[in-house]
Amino acid sequence: MDIKRVAIDAVNETIVMNVVHMDYKGQVAKRINEKMPLAQVKGFRKGQVPKDLVEKQYGKSVKQEEVKKVVDLALERYIQSERLNLLGTPLPKENPNFNWDAEELTFEFEIGLVPNFEIDLEAKNNIVKYIVTADDKLIDGQVERIQKQFGKPIPQDKVEADSDLTGTFTNEEKGISNTTTISVSTFNKKAGDKFIGKKVGDVVTVSTKGLFEDDHQLMDYLKVSHDDVHGLDIEVNFTIEAINGAELAELNQELFDRLFGEGKVASLDELKAKIKEDAEAQFAQQADQKLLLDVQDFLIENTKFDLPAEFLKKWLQTVGEKKLSAEEAEVEYARSEKGLRFQLIEGKAMAQSNIQITFEDLKEFTSNAIRQQMAQFGQTNPTEEEVQGIVARVLSNQEEVKRLSEQVVAAKLLDLFKEKANPTTKEVTYEEFIAASYGE
């Protein structure tokens, strides 16, 4: 058998394989012999059919099956021996004039190669690393929410300006149906005024455009995705199911202990400090995520390399349970190209900086995530045995291992980018951070 590569350009090649009779005749003969006792031809008893008739009946299909096995194995070994770094998998080229009776059978496969490129993590950039602070307005608002949450609900006959409403947002066309509790003051004034005087069972129709001070609150109250938030301008119905006022909870030691554990907070100032600390820890995670996305965008924009685009579009038509048309593959490629480019850049960055993911990294990351999750539900001091038991169960699930591994990679890359990209640090409020993140 003769195998060779024919270069088309830097990222596209063809593997050409010439298969001769000697490459497969032994296996074909073996398969024919295996069929001899089972062959049935009219006029002959089972097992007594002459070999030439068995070959005539089964020879062509057996030959095709065995040649395919030979070709597939040879192709796999060739790719390994040549250490080819492929995008997608080889695609057999169609040959309308292919002749299975020829002495020499030629097979061709299109392949797409991972491009060679370099990345410069220290290139000059305008990337900003945000330090997000919790200002007095945010902290005071959270204190009031705590007082309302732990206060005594007072049922009301009709909606007032300070009422809390429980009800369901619906929009059949967009598939929105979400039951929630919301304060009238959370709406913008125009929308909020529509609720004043309404009673349980009433339905109020509002527009999503400008419904809240921050459009991202649509994600919380309507459960729409972030992609749908910007510019969403539809009408939704809110069916009122309960109306409550609130007798605000007193800010005393009993409430502080209930919130944070006995003796950990002892005054309003300490409560505000704790709210500030917790909020800024959450904001730091959001800021890190934005930094990661900004670095990704910068690297994608400034790291130039060609992809085997036409090959990948053809390959996309062949993978997955549902085969894609050429037009659908074109759309899918456009949707996924940016992600593919960063996946290659990510791999290069990790190799270039010798970043590796170990099982110990995965265990440590999972342990920390579990401790944080348990703390959210009031379990602030779990034993090491409890935590490791949960870790073992989580890491026995391959889907979870894959998901968590991706998060570990992202965390390591974030640390690398902070070190190498040298972003400019800027302190902002949460409102300013939202405006910087979404241009609002």
Coordinates of C-alpha atoms in Angstrom, one line a residue:
M1 CA 0.0 0.0 0.0
D2 CA 1.2 3.5 -0.9
I3 CA 0.1 6.5 1.2
K4 CA 1.1 10.1 0.6
R5 CA 0.0 13.6 1.4
V6 CA -0.6 16.3 -1.2
A7 CA -0.5 19.8 0.2
I8 CA -3.1 22.3 -1.1
D9 CA -2.2 25.1 1.2
A10 CA -1.0 25.6 4.8
V11 CA -4.2 24.2 6.3
N12 CA -5.6 21.9 3.6
E13 CA -4.2 18.7 2.4
T14 CA -5.3 15.5 0.6
I15 CA -4.3 12.0 1.7
V16 CA -4.0 9.7 -1.3
M17 CA -4.0 5.9 -0.6
N18 CA -3.3 3.3 -3.3
V19 CA -4.6 -0.2 -2.3
V20 CA -3.4 -3.3 -4.2
H21 CA -4.7 -6.9 -4.2
M22 CA -2.1 -8.0 -1.7
D23 CA -3.4 -5.6 0.9
Y24 CA -6.7 -7.4 1.3
K25 CA -6.8 -10.7 -0.5
G26 CA -6.0 -12.8 2.6
Q27 CA -8.9 -11.4 4.6
V28 CA -11.3 -11.7 1.6
A29 CA -10.3 -15.4 1.2
K30 CA -10.8 -16.0 4.9
R31 CA -14.2 -14.5 4.8
I32 CA -15.2 -16.5 1.8
N33 CA -14.1 -19.7 3.5
E34 CA -16.2 -18.8 6.5
K35 CA -19.2 -18.4 4.3
M36 CA -18.8 -21.8 2.5
P37 CA -20.7 -23.9 5.1
L38 CA -23.5 -21.4 5.3
A39 CA -24.0 -20.5 1.6
Q40 CA -27.3 -21.4 0.0
V41 CA -27.7 -21.6 -3.8
K42 CA -30.6 -23.2 -5.6
G43 CA -29.7 -26.7 -6.8
F44 CA -27.0 -27.3 -4.1
R45 CA -27.3 -28.6 -0.6
K46 CA -26.3 -26.2 2.2
G47 CA -22.5 -26.4 2.7
Q48 CA -22.0 -28.1 -0.7
V49 CA -22.0 -24.9 -2.9
P50 CA -18.9 -24.7 -5.1
K51 CA -16.4 -22.0 -4.1
D52 CA -16.6 -20.1 -7.4
L53 CA -20.4 -19.7 -6.9
V54 CA -19.9 -18.5 -3.3
E55 CA -17.3 -16.0 -4.5
K56 CA -19.8 -14.8 -7.2
Q57 CA -22.5 -14.4 -4.7
Y58 CA -20.6 -12.8 -1.8
G59 CA -17.2 -11.8 -3.3
K60 CA -18.0 -8.2 -4.2
S61 CA -19.6 -7.2 -0.9
V62 CA -16.9 -9.0 1.1
K63 CA -14.2 -7.3 -0.9
Q64 CA -15.7 -3.9 -0.2
E65 CA -16.1 -4.6 3.5
E66 CA -12.5 -5.8 3.9
V67 CA -11.0 -3.0 1.8
K68 CA -12.8 -0.5 3.9
K69 CA -11.4 -2.1 7.1
V70 CA -7.9 -2.0 5.5
V71 CA -8.3 1.6 4.4
D72 CA -9.7 2.8 7.8
L73 CA -6.9 1.2 9.8
A74 CA -4.2 2.4 7.5
L75 CA -5.6 6.0 7.6
E76 CA -5.7 6.0 11.4
R77 CA -2.1 4.7 11.7
Y78 CA -0.9 7.1 9.0
I79 CA -2.4 10.1 10.9
Q80 CA -0.8 8.9 14.1
S81 CA 2.6 8.2 12.5
E82 CA 2.7 11.6 10.8
R83 CA 1.5 13.3 14.0
L84 CA -1.1 15.2 12.0
N85 CA -3.0 17.8 14.1
L86 CA -6.4 17.7 12.5
L87 CA -9.5 19.9 12.6
G88 CA -12.5 17.7 12.2
T89 CA -12.0 14.2 10.7
P90 CA -10.9 13.1 7.2
L91 CA -13.6 13.4 4.5
P92 CA -13.5 10.8 1.7
K93 CA -13.5 12.4 -1.7
E94 CA -16.2 11.1 -4.0
N95 CA -15.1 9.6 -7.3
P96 CA -18.0 8.9 -9.7
N97 CA -15.7 6.8 -11.9
F98 CA -14.4 4.5 -9.1
N99 CA -14.1 0.9 -10.3
W100 CA -14.0 -1.8 -7.6
D101 CA -12.7 -4.3 -10.2
A102 CA -9.5 -2.3 -10.9
E103 CA -6.2 -3.9 -9.9
E104 CA -5.2 -0.8 -7.9
L105 CA -7.8 1.0 -5.9
T106 CA -7.2 4.7 -5.1
F107 CA -8.8 6.5 -2.2
E108 CA -8.5 10.2 -1.4
F109 CA -9.4 12.0 1.8
E110 CA -9.6 15.7 2.4
I111 CA -8.1 16.9 5.8
G112 CA -8.0 20.2 7.6
L113 CA -5.0 21.0 9.6
V114 CA -4.6 23.1 12.8
P115 CA -2.8 26.2 11.7
N116 CA 0.7 27.3 12.9
F117 CA 0.6 30.6 14.7
E118 CA 2.2 32.5 17.5
I119 CA 0.4 34.5 20.3
D120 CA 1.7 37.5 22.2
L121 CA 0.0 37.7 25.6
E122 CA 2.0 40.8 26.4
A123 CA 1.0 42.8 23.4
K124 CA 0.0 46.4 23.9
N125 CA -3.8 46.6 24.7
N126 CA -6.6 48.7 26.1
I127 CA -7.9 46.0 28.4
V128 CA -9.3 47.1 31.8
K129 CA -9.4 45.1 35.0
Y130 CA -12.4 46.5 36.9
I131 CA -12.4 46.7 40.7
V132 CA -16.2 46.9 41.5
T133 CA -17.2 48.6 44.8
A134 CA -20.5 48.5 46.6
D135 CA -21.6 52.1 47.2
D136 CA -23.9 53.4 49.9
K137 CA -27.0 53.3 47.6
L138 CA -26.5 49.6 46.9
I139 CA -25.8 48.7 50.5
D140 CA -28.7 50.7 51.9
G141 CA -31.0 49.0 49.3
Q142 CA -29.8 45.6 50.4
V143 CA -30.4 46.5 54.1
E144 CA -34.0 47.5 53.2
R145 CA -34.5 44.2 51.3
I146 CA -33.3 42.2 54.3
Q147 CA -35.7 44.0 56.5
K148 CA -38.6 43.3 54.2
Q149 CA -37.6 39.7 53.6
F150 CA -37.4 39.0 57.3
G151 CA -40.2 41.3 58.3
K152 CA -43.8 40.5 58.9
P153 CA -45.9 40.3 55.6
I154 CA -49.2 42.2 55.9
P155 CA -51.9 41.1 53.4
Q156 CA -53.4 44.0 51.5
D157 CA -56.7 44.3 49.6
K158 CA -55.3 46.4 46.9
V159 CA -51.9 47.3 45.5
E160 CA -50.1 50.3 47.1
A161 CA -46.8 52.0 46.1
D162 CA -44.9 50.0 48.7
S163 CA -46.6 46.6 48.1
D164 CA -44.9 43.4 47.3
L165 CA -46.6 41.4 44.6
T166 CA -46.6 37.7 44.0
G167 CA -47.7 36.7 40.5
T168 CA -46.9 35.2 37.1
F169 CA -45.4 37.0 34.1
T170 CA -46.6 35.4 30.8
N171 CA -46.1 35.9 27.1
E172 CA -47.2 32.9 25.1
E173 CA -45.3 33.8 21.9
K174 CA -41.9 34.1 23.7
G175 CA -42.6 31.1 26.0
I176 CA -42.5 33.3 29.1
S177 CA -44.2 31.9 32.2
N178 CA -42.5 32.7 35.5
T179 CA -43.9 33.1 38.9
T180 CA -42.1 35.6 41.1
T181 CA -42.4 38.1 43.9
I182 CA -41.6 41.7 43.1
S183 CA -41.9 45.1 44.8
V184 CA -43.9 47.7 43.0
S185 CA -41.0 50.1 43.4
T186 CA -38.8 47.7 41.3
F187 CA -40.7 48.7 38.2
N188 CA -40.2 52.0 36.5
K189 CA -42.7 54.6 37.7
K190 CA -44.9 54.4 34.6
A191 CA -45.2 50.6 34.8
G192 CA -45.5 50.7 38.6
D193 CA -48.4 53.2 38.5
K194 CA -50.4 50.6 36.4
F195 CA -50.5 48.3 39.4
I196 CA -51.7 50.8 42.0
G197 CA -55.3 50.0 43.1
K198 CA -55.3 46.5 41.5
K199 CA -56.5 43.5 43.4
V200 CA -55.7 39.7 43.5
G201 CA -56.8 38.1 40.2
D202 CA -56.3 41.2 38.2
V203 CA -54.0 41.0 35.1
V204 CA -51.8 44.0 34.3
T205 CA -50.1 44.3 30.9
V206 CA -46.8 46.0 30.7
S207 CA -44.1 46.5 28.1
T208 CA -40.6 45.0 28.7
K209 CA -38.9 48.0 27.2
G210 CA -37.7 50.1 30.1
L211 CA -39.7 48.0 32.5
F212 CA -36.8 48.2 35.0
E213 CA -34.0 50.6 35.7
D214 CA -31.6 47.8 34.6
D215 CA -32.8 45.7 31.7
H216 CA -30.8 42.8 33.1
Q217 CA -33.5 42.4 35.7
L218 CA -35.6 40.9 33.0
M219 CA -33.4 37.8 33.4
D220 CA -34.4 37.5 37.1
Y221 CA -38.1 38.2 36.9
L222 CA -39.0 36.9 33.4
K223 CA -36.3 34.2 33.1
V224 CA -35.3 35.3 29.6
S225 CA -31.7 34.7 28.5
H226 CA -29.1 37.4 28.4
D227 CA -29.1 37.3 24.6
D228 CA -32.8 38.3 24.6
V229 CA -32.5 41.1 27.1
H230 CA -31.1 43.8 24.9
G231 CA -33.8 45.6 22.9
L232 CA -36.5 43.2 24.1
D233 CA -39.8 45.1 23.4
I234 CA -42.8 42.9 23.9
E235 CA -45.9 43.0 26.1
V236 CA -46.2 40.7 29.1
N237 CA -49.1 40.0 31.4
F238 CA -48.7 39.9 35.1
T239 CA -51.4 38.0 37.0
I240 CA -51.6 39.2 40.6
E241 CA -51.8 36.2 43.0
A242 CA -51.0 37.9 46.3
I243 CA -50.5 41.5 47.6
N244 CA -48.5 42.2 50.8
G245 CA -47.2 45.1 52.6
A246 CA -44.4 44.6 55.1
E247 CA -43.7 45.5 58.7
L248 CA -39.9 45.9 58.4
A249 CA -37.8 43.6 60.6
E250 CA -36.0 45.3 63.4
L251 CA -32.2 45.5 63.0
N252 CA -31.3 43.8 66.2
Q253 CA -29.0 41.0 67.3
E254 CA -31.6 38.3 66.7
L255 CA -31.8 39.2 63.0
F256 CA -28.0 39.5 62.7
D257 CA -27.5 36.1 64.3
R258 CA -30.1 34.6 62.0
L259 CA -28.4 36.0 59.0
F260 CA -24.7 35.3 59.7
G261 CA -24.5 33.0 62.8
E262 CA -24.3 33.9 66.4
G263 CA -22.1 36.8 67.3
K264 CA -20.6 37.4 63.9
V265 CA -22.4 40.7 63.3
A266 CA -23.3 43.0 66.2
S267 CA -24.4 46.3 64.7
L268 CA -25.8 48.1 61.7
D269 CA -22.3 49.2 60.7
E270 CA -21.0 45.7 60.9
L271 CA -24.1 44.5 58.9
K272 CA -23.3 47.1 56.1
A273 CA -19.6 46.0 56.2
K274 CA -20.6 42.4 55.7
I275 CA -23.0 43.3 52.9
K276 CA -20.2 45.3 51.2
E277 CA -17.7 42.4 51.6
D278 CA -20.1 39.8 50.2
A279 CA -21.2 42.0 47.4
E280 CA -17.7 42.9 46.3
A281 CA -16.7 39.3 46.4
Q282 CA -19.5 38.5 44.0
F283 CA -18.6 41.6 41.8
A284 CA -15.0 40.4 41.7
Q285 CA -16.2 37.2 40.0
Q286 CA -18.2 39.1 37.5
A287 CA -15.2 41.4 36.8
D288 CA -12.9 38.5 36.3
Q289 CA -15.4 37.0 33.8
K290 CA -15.5 40.3 31.9
L291 CA -11.7 40.4 31.9
L292 CA -11.5 36.9 30.6
L293 CA -13.9 37.7 27.8
D294 CA -12.1 41.0 26.9
V295 CA -8.8 39.2 26.7
Q296 CA -10.4 36.5 24.5
D297 CA -11.8 39.2 22.2
F298 CA -8.4 40.9 22.0
L299 CA -6.5 37.7 21.3
I300 CA -9.0 36.6 18.6
E301 CA -8.8 40.0 17.0
N302 CA -5.0 40.3 17.1
T303 CA -3.9 36.7 16.5
K304 CA -4.1 36.1 12.8
F305 CA -4.3 32.7 11.2
D306 CA -6.2 30.9 8.4
L307 CA -8.7 28.1 9.1
P308 CA -9.6 25.4 6.6
A309 CA -13.1 27.1 6.3
E310 CA -14.5 25.3 3.3
F311 CA -13.3 21.9 4.6
L312 CA -14.9 22.6 8.0
K313 CA -18.2 23.6 6.4
K314 CA -18.3 20.3 4.5
W315 CA -17.3 18.4 7.6
L316 CA -20.1 20.0 9.6
Q317 CA -22.6 18.6 7.1
T318 CA -21.5 15.1 8.1
V319 CA -21.4 15.1 11.9
G320 CA -24.2 15.1 14.4
E321 CA -27.5 13.2 14.5
K322 CA -29.1 15.6 12.0
K323 CA -27.2 16.0 8.8
L324 CA -26.9 19.7 7.8
S325 CA -27.5 21.2 4.4
A326 CA -24.7 23.3 2.8
E327 CA -26.7 26.5 3.9
E328 CA -27.1 25.2 7.4
A329 CA -23.5 24.3 7.7
E330 CA -22.6 27.8 6.5
V331 CA -24.6 29.3 9.3
E332 CA -23.2 26.9 11.9
Y333 CA -19.7 27.7 10.9
A334 CA -20.2 31.4 11.1
R335 CA -21.7 30.8 14.6
S336 CA -18.9 28.7 15.9
E337 CA -15.8 30.2 14.1
K338 CA -15.0 32.6 16.9
G339 CA -15.2 29.9 19.6
L340 CA -13.0 27.6 17.5
R341 CA -10.4 30.3 17.0
F342 CA -10.2 30.9 20.8
Q343 CA -10.1 27.2 21.5
L344 CA -6.9 27.0 19.4
I345 CA -5.5 30.2 21.0
E346 CA -6.3 28.8 24.4
G347 CA -4.4 25.6 23.6
K348 CA -1.4 27.5 22.4
A349 CA -1.4 29.7 25.5
M350 CA -1.5 26.7 27.8
A351 CA 1.3 24.9 25.9
Q352 CA 3.4 28.1 25.6
S353 CA 3.1 28.7 29.3
N354 CA 3.4 25.0 30.3
I355 CA -0.1 25.0 32.0
Q356 CA -1.3 21.6 32.8
I357 CA -4.5 20.4 34.6
T358 CA -4.0 17.7 37.2
F359 CA -6.5 15.6 39.1
E360 CA -5.4 17.4 42.2
D361 CA -6.3 20.7 40.6
L362 CA -9.7 19.4 39.8
K363 CA -10.3 18.1 43.3
E364 CA -9.2 21.3 44.9
F365 CA -11.4 23.4 42.6
T366 CA -14.4 21.1 43.2
S367 CA -13.9 21.2 47.0
N368 CA -13.8 25.0 47.0
A369 CA -16.9 25.2 44.8
I370 CA -18.8 22.8 47.1
R371 CA -17.8 24.8 50.3
Q372 CA -19.0 28.0 48.7
Q373 CA -22.3 26.3 47.7
M374 CA -22.8 24.9 51.2
A375 CA -22.1 28.3 52.8
Q376 CA -24.9 29.8 50.7
F377 CA -27.3 27.4 52.4
G378 CA -26.0 28.1 55.9
Q379 CA -23.5 25.2 56.2
T380 CA -20.5 27.3 57.0
N381 CA -18.3 24.7 58.7
P382 CA -18.7 21.3 56.9
T383 CA -16.2 18.6 57.9
E384 CA -13.5 17.6 55.5
E385 CA -15.1 14.1 55.3
E386 CA -18.4 15.6 54.2
V387 CA -16.8 17.7 51.5
Q388 CA -14.6 15.0 50.1
G389 CA -17.6 12.6 50.0
I390 CA -19.5 15.1 47.8
V391 CA -16.3 15.6 45.7
A392 CA -16.0 11.9 45.1
R393 CA -19.6 11.7 43.9
V394 CA -19.3 14.7 41.7
L395 CA -16.1 13.5 40.0
S396 CA -17.6 10.1 39.3
N397 CA -19.8 11.8 36.7
Q398 CA -17.9 12.2 33.5
E399 CA -20.1 15.1 32.3
E400 CA -19.3 16.9 35.6
V401 CA -15.6 16.2 35.2
K402 CA -15.7 17.8 31.8
R403 CA -17.6 20.8 32.9
L404 CA -15.4 21.4 36.0
S405 CA -12.2 20.8 34.0
E406 CA -13.3 23.6 31.6
Q407 CA -13.7 25.9 34.6
V408 CA -10.3 25.0 36.0
V409 CA -8.7 25.8 32.6
A410 CA -10.6 29.1 32.6
A411 CA -9.3 29.9 36.1
K412 CA -5.7 29.1 35.2
L413 CA -5.9 31.1 32.0
L414 CA -7.4 34.1 33.9
D415 CA -4.4 34.0 36.3
L416 CA -2.1 33.9 33.3
F417 CA -3.8 36.8 31.5
K418 CA -3.7 38.9 34.7
E419 CA 0.0 38.4 34.8
K420 CA 0.9 38.7 31.2
A421 CA -1.7 41.0 29.6
N422 CA -1.0 43.7 32.2
P423 CA -4.5 45.3 32.1
T424 CA -5.2 48.7 33.4
T425 CA -7.0 48.7 36.8
K426 CA -10.0 50.9 37.2
E427 CA -12.3 51.2 40.3
V428 CA -16.0 51.6 39.6
T429 CA -19.4 51.2 41.2
Y430 CA -21.6 48.3 40.2
E431 CA -23.8 50.6 38.0
E432 CA -20.7 51.9 36.2
F433 CA -19.5 48.3 35.7
I434 CA -22.8 47.3 34.1
A435 CA -22.6 50.3 31.8
A436 CA -19.0 49.4 30.9
S437 CA -20.0 45.8 30.3
Y438 CA -23.1 46.2 28.3
G439 CA -22.8 49.8 27.0
E440 CA -25.9 50.9 28.9

